[in-house]
PDB file of N, CA and C in Angstrom:
ATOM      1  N   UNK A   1       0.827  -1.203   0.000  1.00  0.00           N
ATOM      2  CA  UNK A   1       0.000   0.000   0.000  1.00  0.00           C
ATOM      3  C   UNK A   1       0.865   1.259   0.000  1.00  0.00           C
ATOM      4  N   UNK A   2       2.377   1.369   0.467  1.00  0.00           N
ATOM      5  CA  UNK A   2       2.632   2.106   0.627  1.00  0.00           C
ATOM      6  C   UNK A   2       3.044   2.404  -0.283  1.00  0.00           C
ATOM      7  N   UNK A   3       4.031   1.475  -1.338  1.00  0.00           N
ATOM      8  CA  UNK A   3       4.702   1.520  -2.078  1.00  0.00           C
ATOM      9  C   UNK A   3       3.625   2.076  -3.167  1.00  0.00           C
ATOM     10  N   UNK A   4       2.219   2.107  -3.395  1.00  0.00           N
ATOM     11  CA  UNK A   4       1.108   2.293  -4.266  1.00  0.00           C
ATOM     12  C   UNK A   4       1.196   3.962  -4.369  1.00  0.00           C
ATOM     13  N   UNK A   5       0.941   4.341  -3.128  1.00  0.00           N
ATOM     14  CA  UNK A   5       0.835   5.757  -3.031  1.00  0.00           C
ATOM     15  C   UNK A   5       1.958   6.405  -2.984  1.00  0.00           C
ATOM     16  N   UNK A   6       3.478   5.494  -2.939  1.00  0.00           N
ATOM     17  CA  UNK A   6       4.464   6.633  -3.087  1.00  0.00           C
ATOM     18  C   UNK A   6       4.041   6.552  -5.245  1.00  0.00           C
ATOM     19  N   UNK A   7       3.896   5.140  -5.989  1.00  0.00           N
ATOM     20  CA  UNK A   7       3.901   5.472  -7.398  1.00  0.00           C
ATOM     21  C   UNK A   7       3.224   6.635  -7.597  1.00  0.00           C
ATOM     22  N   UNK A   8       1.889   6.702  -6.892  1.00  0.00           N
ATOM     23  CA  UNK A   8       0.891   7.563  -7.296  1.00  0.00           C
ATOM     24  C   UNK A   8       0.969   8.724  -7.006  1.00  0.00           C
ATOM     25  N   UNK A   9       1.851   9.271  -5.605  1.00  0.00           N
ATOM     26  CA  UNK A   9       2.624  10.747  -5.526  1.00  0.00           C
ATOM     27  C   UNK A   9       3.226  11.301  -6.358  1.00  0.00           C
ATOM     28  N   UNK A  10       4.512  10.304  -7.068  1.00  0.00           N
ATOM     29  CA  UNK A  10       5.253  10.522  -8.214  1.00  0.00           C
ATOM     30  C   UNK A  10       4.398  10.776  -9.361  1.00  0.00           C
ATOM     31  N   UNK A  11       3.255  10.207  -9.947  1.00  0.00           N
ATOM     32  CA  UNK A  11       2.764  10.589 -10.917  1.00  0.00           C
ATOM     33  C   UNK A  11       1.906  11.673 -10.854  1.00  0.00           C
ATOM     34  N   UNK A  12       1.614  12.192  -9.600  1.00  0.00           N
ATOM     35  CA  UNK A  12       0.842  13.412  -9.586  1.00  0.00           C
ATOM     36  C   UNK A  12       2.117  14.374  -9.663  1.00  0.00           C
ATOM     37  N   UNK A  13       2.936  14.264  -8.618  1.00  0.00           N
ATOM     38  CA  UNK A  13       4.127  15.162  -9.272  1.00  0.00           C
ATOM     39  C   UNK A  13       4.466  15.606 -10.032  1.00  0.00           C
ATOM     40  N   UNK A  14       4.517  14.580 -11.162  1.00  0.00           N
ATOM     41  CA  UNK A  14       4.949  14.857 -12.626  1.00  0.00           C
ATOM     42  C   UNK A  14       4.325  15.909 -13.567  1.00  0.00           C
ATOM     43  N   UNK A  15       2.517  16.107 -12.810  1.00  0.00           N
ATOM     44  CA  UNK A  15       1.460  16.862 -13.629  1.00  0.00           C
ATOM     45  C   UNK A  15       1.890  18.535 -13.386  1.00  0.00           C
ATOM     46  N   UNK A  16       2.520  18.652 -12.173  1.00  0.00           N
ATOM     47  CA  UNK A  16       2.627  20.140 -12.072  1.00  0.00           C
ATOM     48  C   UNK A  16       4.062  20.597 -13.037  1.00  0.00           C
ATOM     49  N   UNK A  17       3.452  22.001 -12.709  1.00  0.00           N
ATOM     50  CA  UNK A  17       4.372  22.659 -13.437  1.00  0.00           C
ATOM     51  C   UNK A  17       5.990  23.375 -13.614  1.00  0.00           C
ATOM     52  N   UNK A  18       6.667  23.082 -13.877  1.00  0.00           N
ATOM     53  CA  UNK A  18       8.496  23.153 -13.810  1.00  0.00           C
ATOM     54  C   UNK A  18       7.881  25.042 -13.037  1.00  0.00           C
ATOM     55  N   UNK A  19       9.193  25.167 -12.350  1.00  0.00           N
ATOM     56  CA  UNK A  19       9.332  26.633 -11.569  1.00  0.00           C
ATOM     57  C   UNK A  19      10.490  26.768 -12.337  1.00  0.00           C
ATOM     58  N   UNK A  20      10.288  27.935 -12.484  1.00  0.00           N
ATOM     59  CA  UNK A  20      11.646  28.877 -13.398  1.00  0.00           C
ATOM     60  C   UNK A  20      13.054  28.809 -12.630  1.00  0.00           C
ATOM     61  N   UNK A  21      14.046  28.557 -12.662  1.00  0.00           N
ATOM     62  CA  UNK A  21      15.318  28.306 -12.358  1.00  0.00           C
ATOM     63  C   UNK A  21      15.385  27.808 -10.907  1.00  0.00           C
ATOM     64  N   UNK A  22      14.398  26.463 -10.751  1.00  0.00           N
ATOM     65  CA  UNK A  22      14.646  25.626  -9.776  1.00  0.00           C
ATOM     66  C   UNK A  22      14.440  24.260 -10.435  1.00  0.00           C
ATOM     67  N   UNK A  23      15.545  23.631  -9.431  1.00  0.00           N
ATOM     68  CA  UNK A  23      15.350  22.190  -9.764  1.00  0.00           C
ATOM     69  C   UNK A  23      13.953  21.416  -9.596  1.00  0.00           C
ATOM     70  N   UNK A  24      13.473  20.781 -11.172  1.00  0.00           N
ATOM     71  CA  UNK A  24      12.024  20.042 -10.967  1.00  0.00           C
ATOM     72  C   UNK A  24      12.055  19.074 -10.355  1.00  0.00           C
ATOM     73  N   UNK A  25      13.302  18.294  -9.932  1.00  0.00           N
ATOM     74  CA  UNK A  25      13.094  17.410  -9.167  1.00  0.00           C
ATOM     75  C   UNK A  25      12.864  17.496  -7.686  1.00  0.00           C
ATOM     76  N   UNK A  26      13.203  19.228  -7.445  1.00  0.00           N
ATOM     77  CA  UNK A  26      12.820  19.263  -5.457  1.00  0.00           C
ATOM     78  C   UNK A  26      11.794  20.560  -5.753  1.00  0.00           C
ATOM     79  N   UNK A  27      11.098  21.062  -6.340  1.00  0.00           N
ATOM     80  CA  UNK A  27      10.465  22.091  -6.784  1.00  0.00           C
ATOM     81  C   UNK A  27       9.801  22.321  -7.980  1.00  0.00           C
ATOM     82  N   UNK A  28       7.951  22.419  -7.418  1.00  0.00           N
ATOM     83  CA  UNK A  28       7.837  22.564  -8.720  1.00  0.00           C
ATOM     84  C   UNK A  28       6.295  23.545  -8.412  1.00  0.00           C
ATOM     85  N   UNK A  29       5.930  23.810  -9.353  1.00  0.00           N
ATOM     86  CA  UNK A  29       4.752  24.679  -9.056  1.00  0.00           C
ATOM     87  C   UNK A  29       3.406  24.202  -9.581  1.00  0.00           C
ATOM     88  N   UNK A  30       1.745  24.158  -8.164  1.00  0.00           N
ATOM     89  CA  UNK A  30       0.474  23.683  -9.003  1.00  0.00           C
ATOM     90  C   UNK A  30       0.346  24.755  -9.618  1.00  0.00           C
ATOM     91  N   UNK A  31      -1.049  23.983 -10.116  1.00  0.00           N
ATOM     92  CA  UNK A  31      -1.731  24.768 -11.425  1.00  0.00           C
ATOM     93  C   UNK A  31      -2.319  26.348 -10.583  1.00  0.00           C
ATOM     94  N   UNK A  32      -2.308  26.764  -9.181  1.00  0.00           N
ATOM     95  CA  UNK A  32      -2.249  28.117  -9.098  1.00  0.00           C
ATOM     96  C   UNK A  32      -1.272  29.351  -8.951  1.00  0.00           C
ATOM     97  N   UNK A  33      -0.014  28.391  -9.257  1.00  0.00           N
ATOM     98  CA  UNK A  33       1.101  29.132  -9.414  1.00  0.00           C
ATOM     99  C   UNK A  33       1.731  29.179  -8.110  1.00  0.00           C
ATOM    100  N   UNK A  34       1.538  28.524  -6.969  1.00  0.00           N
ATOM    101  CA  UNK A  34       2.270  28.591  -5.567  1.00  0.00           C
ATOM    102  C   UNK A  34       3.142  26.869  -5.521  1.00  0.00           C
ATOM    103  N   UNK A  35       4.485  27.412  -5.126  1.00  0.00           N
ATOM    104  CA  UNK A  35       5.268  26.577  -5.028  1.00  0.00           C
ATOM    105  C   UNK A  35       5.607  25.247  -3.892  1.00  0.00           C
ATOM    106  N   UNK A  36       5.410  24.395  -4.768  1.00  0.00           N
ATOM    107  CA  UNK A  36       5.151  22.884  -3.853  1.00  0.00           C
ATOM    108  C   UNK A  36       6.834  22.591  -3.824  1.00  0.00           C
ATOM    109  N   UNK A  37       7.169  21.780  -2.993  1.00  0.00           N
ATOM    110  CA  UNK A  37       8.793  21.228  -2.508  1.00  0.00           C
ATOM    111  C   UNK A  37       8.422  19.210  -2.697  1.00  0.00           C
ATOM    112  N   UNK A  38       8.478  18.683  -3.397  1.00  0.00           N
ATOM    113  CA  UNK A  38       8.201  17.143  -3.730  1.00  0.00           C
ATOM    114  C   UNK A  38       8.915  16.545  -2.163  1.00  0.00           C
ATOM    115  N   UNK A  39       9.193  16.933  -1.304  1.00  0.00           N
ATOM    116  CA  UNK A  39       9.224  16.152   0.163  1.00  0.00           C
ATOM    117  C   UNK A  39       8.678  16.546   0.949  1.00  0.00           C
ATOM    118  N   UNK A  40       7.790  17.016   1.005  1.00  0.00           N
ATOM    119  CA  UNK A  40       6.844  18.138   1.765  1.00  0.00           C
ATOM    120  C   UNK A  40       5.457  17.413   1.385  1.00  0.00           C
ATOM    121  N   UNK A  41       5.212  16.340   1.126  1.00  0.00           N
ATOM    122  CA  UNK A  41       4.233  15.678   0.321  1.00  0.00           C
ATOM    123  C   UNK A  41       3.492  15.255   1.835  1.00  0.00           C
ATOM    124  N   UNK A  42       1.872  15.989   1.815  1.00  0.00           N
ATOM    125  CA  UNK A  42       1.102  15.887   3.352  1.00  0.00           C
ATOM    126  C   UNK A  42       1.955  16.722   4.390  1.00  0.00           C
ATOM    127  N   UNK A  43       2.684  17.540   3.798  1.00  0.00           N
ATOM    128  CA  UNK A  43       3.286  18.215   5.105  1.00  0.00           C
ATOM    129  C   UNK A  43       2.452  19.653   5.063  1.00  0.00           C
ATOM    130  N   UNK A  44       1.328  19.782   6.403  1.00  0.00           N
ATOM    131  CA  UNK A  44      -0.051  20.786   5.927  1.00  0.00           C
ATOM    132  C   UNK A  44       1.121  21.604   7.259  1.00  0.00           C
ATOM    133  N   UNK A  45       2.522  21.745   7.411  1.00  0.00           N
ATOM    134  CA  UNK A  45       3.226  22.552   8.447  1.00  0.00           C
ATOM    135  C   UNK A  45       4.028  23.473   7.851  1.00  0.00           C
ATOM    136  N   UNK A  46       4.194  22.868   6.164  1.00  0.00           N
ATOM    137  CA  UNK A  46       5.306  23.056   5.541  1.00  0.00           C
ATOM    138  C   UNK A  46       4.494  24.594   4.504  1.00  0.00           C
ATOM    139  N   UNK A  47       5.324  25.680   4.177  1.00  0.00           N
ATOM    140  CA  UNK A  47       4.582  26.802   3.005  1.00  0.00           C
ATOM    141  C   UNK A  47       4.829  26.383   1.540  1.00  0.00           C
ATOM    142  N   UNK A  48       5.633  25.196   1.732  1.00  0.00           N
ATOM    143  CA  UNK A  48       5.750  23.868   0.514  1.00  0.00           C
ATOM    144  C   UNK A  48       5.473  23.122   0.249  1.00  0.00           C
ATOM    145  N   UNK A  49       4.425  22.806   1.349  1.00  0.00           N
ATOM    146  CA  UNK A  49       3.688  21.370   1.315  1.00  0.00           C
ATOM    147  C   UNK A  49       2.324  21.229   0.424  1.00  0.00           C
ATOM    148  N   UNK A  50       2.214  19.917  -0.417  1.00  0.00           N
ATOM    149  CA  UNK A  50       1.471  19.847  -1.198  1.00  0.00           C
ATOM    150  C   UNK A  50       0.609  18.698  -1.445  1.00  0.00           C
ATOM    151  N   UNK A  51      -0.293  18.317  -1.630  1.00  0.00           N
ATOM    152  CA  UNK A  51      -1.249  16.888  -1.161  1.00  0.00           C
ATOM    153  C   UNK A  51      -1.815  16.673  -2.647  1.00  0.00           C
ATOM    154  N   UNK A  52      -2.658  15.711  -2.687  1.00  0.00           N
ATOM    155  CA  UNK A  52      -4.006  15.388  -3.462  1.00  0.00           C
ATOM    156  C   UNK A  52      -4.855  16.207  -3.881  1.00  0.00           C
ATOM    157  N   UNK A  53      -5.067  16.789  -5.113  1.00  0.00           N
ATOM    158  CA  UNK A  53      -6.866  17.768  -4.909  1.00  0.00           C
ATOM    159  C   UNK A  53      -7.501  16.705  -5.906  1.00  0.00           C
ATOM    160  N   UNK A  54      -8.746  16.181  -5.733  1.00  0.00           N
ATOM    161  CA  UNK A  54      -9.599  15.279  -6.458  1.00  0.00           C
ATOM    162  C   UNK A  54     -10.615  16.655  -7.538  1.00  0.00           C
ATOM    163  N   UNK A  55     -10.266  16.234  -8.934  1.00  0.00           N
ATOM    164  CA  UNK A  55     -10.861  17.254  -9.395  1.00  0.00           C
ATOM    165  C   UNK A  55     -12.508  16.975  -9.606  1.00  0.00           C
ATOM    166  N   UNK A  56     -12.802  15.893  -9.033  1.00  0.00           N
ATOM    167  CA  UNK A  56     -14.196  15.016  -8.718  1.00  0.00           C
ATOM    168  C   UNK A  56     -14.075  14.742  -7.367  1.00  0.00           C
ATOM    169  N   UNK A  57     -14.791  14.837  -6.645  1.00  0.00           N
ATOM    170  CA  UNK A  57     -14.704  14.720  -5.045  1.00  0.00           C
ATOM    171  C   UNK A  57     -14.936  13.220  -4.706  1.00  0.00           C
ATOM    172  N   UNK A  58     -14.213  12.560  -3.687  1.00  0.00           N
ATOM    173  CA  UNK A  58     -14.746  11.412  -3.730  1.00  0.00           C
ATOM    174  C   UNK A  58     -16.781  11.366  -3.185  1.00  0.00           C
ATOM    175  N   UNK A  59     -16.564  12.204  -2.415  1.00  0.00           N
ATOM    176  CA  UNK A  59     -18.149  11.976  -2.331  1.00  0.00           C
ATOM    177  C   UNK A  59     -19.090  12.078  -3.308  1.00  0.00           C
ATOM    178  N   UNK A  60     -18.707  13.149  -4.454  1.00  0.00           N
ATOM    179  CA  UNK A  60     -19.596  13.128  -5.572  1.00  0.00           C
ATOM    180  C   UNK A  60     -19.077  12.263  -6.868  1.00  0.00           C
ATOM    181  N   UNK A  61     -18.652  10.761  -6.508  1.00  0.00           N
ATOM    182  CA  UNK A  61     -18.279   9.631  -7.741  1.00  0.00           C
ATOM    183  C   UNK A  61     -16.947   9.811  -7.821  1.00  0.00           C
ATOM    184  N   UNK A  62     -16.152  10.772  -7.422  1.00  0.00           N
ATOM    185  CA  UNK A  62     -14.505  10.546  -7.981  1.00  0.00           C
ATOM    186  C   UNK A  62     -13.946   9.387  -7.109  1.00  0.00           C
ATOM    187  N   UNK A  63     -12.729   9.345  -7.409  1.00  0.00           N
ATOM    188  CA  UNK A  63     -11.565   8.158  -7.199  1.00  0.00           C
ATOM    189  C   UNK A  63     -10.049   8.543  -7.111  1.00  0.00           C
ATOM    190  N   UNK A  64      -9.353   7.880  -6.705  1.00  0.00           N
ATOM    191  CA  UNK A  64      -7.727   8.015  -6.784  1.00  0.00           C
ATOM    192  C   UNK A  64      -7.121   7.710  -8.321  1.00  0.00           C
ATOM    193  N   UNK A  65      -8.283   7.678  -9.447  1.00  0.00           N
ATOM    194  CA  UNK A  65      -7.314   7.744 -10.333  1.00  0.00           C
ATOM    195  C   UNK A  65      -6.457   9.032 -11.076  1.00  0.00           C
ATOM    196  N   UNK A  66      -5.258   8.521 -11.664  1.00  0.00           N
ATOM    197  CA  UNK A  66      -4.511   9.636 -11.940  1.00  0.00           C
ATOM    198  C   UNK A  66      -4.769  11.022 -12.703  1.00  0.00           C
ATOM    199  N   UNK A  67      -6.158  10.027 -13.500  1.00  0.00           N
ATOM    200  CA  UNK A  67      -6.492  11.642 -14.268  1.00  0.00           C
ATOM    201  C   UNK A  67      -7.626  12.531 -13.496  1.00  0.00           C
ATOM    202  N   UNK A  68      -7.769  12.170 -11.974  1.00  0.00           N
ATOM    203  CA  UNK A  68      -8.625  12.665 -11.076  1.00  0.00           C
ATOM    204  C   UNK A  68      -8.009  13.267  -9.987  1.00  0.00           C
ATOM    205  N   UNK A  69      -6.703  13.484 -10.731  1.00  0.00           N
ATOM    206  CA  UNK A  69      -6.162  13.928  -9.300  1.00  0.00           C
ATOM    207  C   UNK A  69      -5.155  15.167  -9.753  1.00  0.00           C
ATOM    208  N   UNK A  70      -4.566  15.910  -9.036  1.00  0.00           N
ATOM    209  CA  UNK A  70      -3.571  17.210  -9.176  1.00  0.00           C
ATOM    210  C   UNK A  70      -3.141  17.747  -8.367  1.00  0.00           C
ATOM    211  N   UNK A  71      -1.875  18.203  -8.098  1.00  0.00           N
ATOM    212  CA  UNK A  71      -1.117  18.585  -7.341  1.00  0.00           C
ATOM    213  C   UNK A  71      -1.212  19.636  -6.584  1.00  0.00           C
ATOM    214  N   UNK A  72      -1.633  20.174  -5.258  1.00  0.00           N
ATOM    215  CA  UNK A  72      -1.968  21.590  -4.800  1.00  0.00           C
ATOM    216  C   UNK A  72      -1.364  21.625  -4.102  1.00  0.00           C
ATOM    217  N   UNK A  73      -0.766  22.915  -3.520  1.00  0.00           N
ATOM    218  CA  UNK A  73       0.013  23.603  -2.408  1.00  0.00           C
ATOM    219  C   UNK A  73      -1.046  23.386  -1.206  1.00  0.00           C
ATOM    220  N   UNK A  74      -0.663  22.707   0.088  1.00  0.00           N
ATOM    221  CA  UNK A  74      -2.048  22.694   0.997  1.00  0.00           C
ATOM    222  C   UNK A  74      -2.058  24.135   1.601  1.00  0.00           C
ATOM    223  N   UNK A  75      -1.714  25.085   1.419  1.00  0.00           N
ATOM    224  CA  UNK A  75      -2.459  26.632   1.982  1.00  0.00           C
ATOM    225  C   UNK A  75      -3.501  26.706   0.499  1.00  0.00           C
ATOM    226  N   UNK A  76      -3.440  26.299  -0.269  1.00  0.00           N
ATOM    227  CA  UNK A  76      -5.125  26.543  -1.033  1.00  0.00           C
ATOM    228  C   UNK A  76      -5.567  25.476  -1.020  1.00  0.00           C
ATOM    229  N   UNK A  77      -5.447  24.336  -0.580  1.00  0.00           N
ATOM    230  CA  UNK A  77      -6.835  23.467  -0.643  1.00  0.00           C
ATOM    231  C   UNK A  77      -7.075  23.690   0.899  1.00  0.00           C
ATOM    232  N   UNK A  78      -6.530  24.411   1.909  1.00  0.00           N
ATOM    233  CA  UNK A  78      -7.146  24.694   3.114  1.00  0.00           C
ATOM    234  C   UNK A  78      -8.029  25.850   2.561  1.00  0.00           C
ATOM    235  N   UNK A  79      -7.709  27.095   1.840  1.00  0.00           N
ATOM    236  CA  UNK A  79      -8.367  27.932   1.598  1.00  0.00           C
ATOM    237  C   UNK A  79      -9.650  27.770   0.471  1.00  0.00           C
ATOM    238  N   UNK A  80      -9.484  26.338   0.102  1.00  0.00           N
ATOM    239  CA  UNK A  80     -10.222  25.678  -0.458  1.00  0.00           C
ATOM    240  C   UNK A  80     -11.645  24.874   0.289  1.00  0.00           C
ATOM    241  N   UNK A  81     -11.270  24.893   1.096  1.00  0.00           N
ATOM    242  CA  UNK A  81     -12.136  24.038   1.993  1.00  0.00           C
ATOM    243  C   UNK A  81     -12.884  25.136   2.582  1.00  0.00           C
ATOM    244  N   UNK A  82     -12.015  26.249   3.165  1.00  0.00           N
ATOM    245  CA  UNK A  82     -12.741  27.274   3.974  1.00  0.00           C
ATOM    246  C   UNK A  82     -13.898  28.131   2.913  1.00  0.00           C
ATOM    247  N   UNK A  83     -14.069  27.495   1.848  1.00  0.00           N
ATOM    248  CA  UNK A  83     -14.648  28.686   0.677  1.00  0.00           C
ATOM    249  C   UNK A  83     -14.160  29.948   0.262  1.00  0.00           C
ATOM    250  N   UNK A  84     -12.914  30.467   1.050  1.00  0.00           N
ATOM    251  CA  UNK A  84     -12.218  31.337  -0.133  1.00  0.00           C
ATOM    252  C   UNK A  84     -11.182  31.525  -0.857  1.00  0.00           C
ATOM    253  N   UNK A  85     -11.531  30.271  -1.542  1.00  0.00           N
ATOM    254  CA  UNK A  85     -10.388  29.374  -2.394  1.00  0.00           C
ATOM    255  C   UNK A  85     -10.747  29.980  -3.921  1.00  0.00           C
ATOM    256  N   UNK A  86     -10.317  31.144  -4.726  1.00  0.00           N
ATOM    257  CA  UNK A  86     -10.394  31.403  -6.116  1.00  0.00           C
ATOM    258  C   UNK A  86     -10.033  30.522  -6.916  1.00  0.00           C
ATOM    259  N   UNK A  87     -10.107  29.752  -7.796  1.00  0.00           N
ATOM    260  CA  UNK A  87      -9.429  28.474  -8.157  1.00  0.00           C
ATOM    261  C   UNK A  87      -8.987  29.469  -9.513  1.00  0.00           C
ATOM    262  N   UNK A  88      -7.684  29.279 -10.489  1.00  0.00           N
ATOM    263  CA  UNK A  88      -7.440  29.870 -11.560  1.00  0.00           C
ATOM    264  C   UNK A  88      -8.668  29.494 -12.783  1.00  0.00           C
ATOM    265  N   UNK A  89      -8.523  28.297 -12.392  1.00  0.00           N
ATOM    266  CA  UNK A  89      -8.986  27.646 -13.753  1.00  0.00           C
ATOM    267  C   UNK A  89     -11.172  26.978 -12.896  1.00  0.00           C
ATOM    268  N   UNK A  90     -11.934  26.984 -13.874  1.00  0.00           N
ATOM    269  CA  UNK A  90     -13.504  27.012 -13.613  1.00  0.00           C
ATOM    270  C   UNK A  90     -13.296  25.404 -13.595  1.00  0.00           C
ATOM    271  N   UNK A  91     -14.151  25.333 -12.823  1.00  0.00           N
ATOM    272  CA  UNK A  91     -14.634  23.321 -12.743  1.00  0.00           C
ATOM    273  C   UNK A  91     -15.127  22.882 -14.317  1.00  0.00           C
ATOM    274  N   UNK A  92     -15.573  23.639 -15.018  1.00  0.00           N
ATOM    275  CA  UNK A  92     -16.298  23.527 -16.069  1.00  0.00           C
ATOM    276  C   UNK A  92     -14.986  23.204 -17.530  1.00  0.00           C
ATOM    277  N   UNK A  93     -13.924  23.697 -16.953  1.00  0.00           N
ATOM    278  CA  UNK A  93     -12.516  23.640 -17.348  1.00  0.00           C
ATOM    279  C   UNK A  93     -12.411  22.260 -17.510  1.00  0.00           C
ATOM    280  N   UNK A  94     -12.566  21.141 -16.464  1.00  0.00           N
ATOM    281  CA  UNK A  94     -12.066  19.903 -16.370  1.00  0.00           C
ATOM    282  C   UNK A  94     -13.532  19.117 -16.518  1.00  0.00           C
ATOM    283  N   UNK A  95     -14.880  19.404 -16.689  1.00  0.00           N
ATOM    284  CA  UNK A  95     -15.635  18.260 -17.215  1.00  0.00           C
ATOM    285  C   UNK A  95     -16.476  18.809 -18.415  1.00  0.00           C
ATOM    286  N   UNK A  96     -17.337  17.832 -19.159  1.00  0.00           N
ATOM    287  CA  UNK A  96     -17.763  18.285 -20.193  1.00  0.00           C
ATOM    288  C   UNK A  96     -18.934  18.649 -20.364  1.00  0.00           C
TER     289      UNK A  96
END
């Protein structure tokens, strides 16, 4: 199990976006432009720390698969949760 979710960290990793003259392998940036640190992964202590965002919620039908998932800095999916989370991009962005 563990070994499952380190593959599946790594492949969410991979989805975000390179940061301008930092190494992508310890730094990289989500899709709102705030910078995640790839060992900081569940670290909600860290201003680098970065988790899971389900772009389908599991309560409303989503899952852990890879194309359901994306990389966020956890100071916006906390500010996400609290409702004043601006997201860049519209939900309407990712379904059809």
């Amino acid at each position: 199990m563990v070994d499952l979710k380190m593959k599946l960290s790594e492949e969410v990793w991979q989805k975000a976006t390179l940061a301008p003259d930092l190494d992508p392998e310890y730094f990289r940036l989500d899709e709102e432009g705030s910078l995640i640190k790839k060992t900081d992964f569940n670290n909600a202590s860290s201003i680098y720390g970065w988790c899971f965002f389900h772009l389908r919620p599991i309560w409303d039908g989503g899952n852990d698969d890879i194309r359901n998932l994306k990389p966020l800095n956890v100071i916006n999916k906390i500010l996400f949760m609290a409702g004043s989370f601006k997201p860049q991009f519209a939900e309407s962005d990712y379904w059809d």
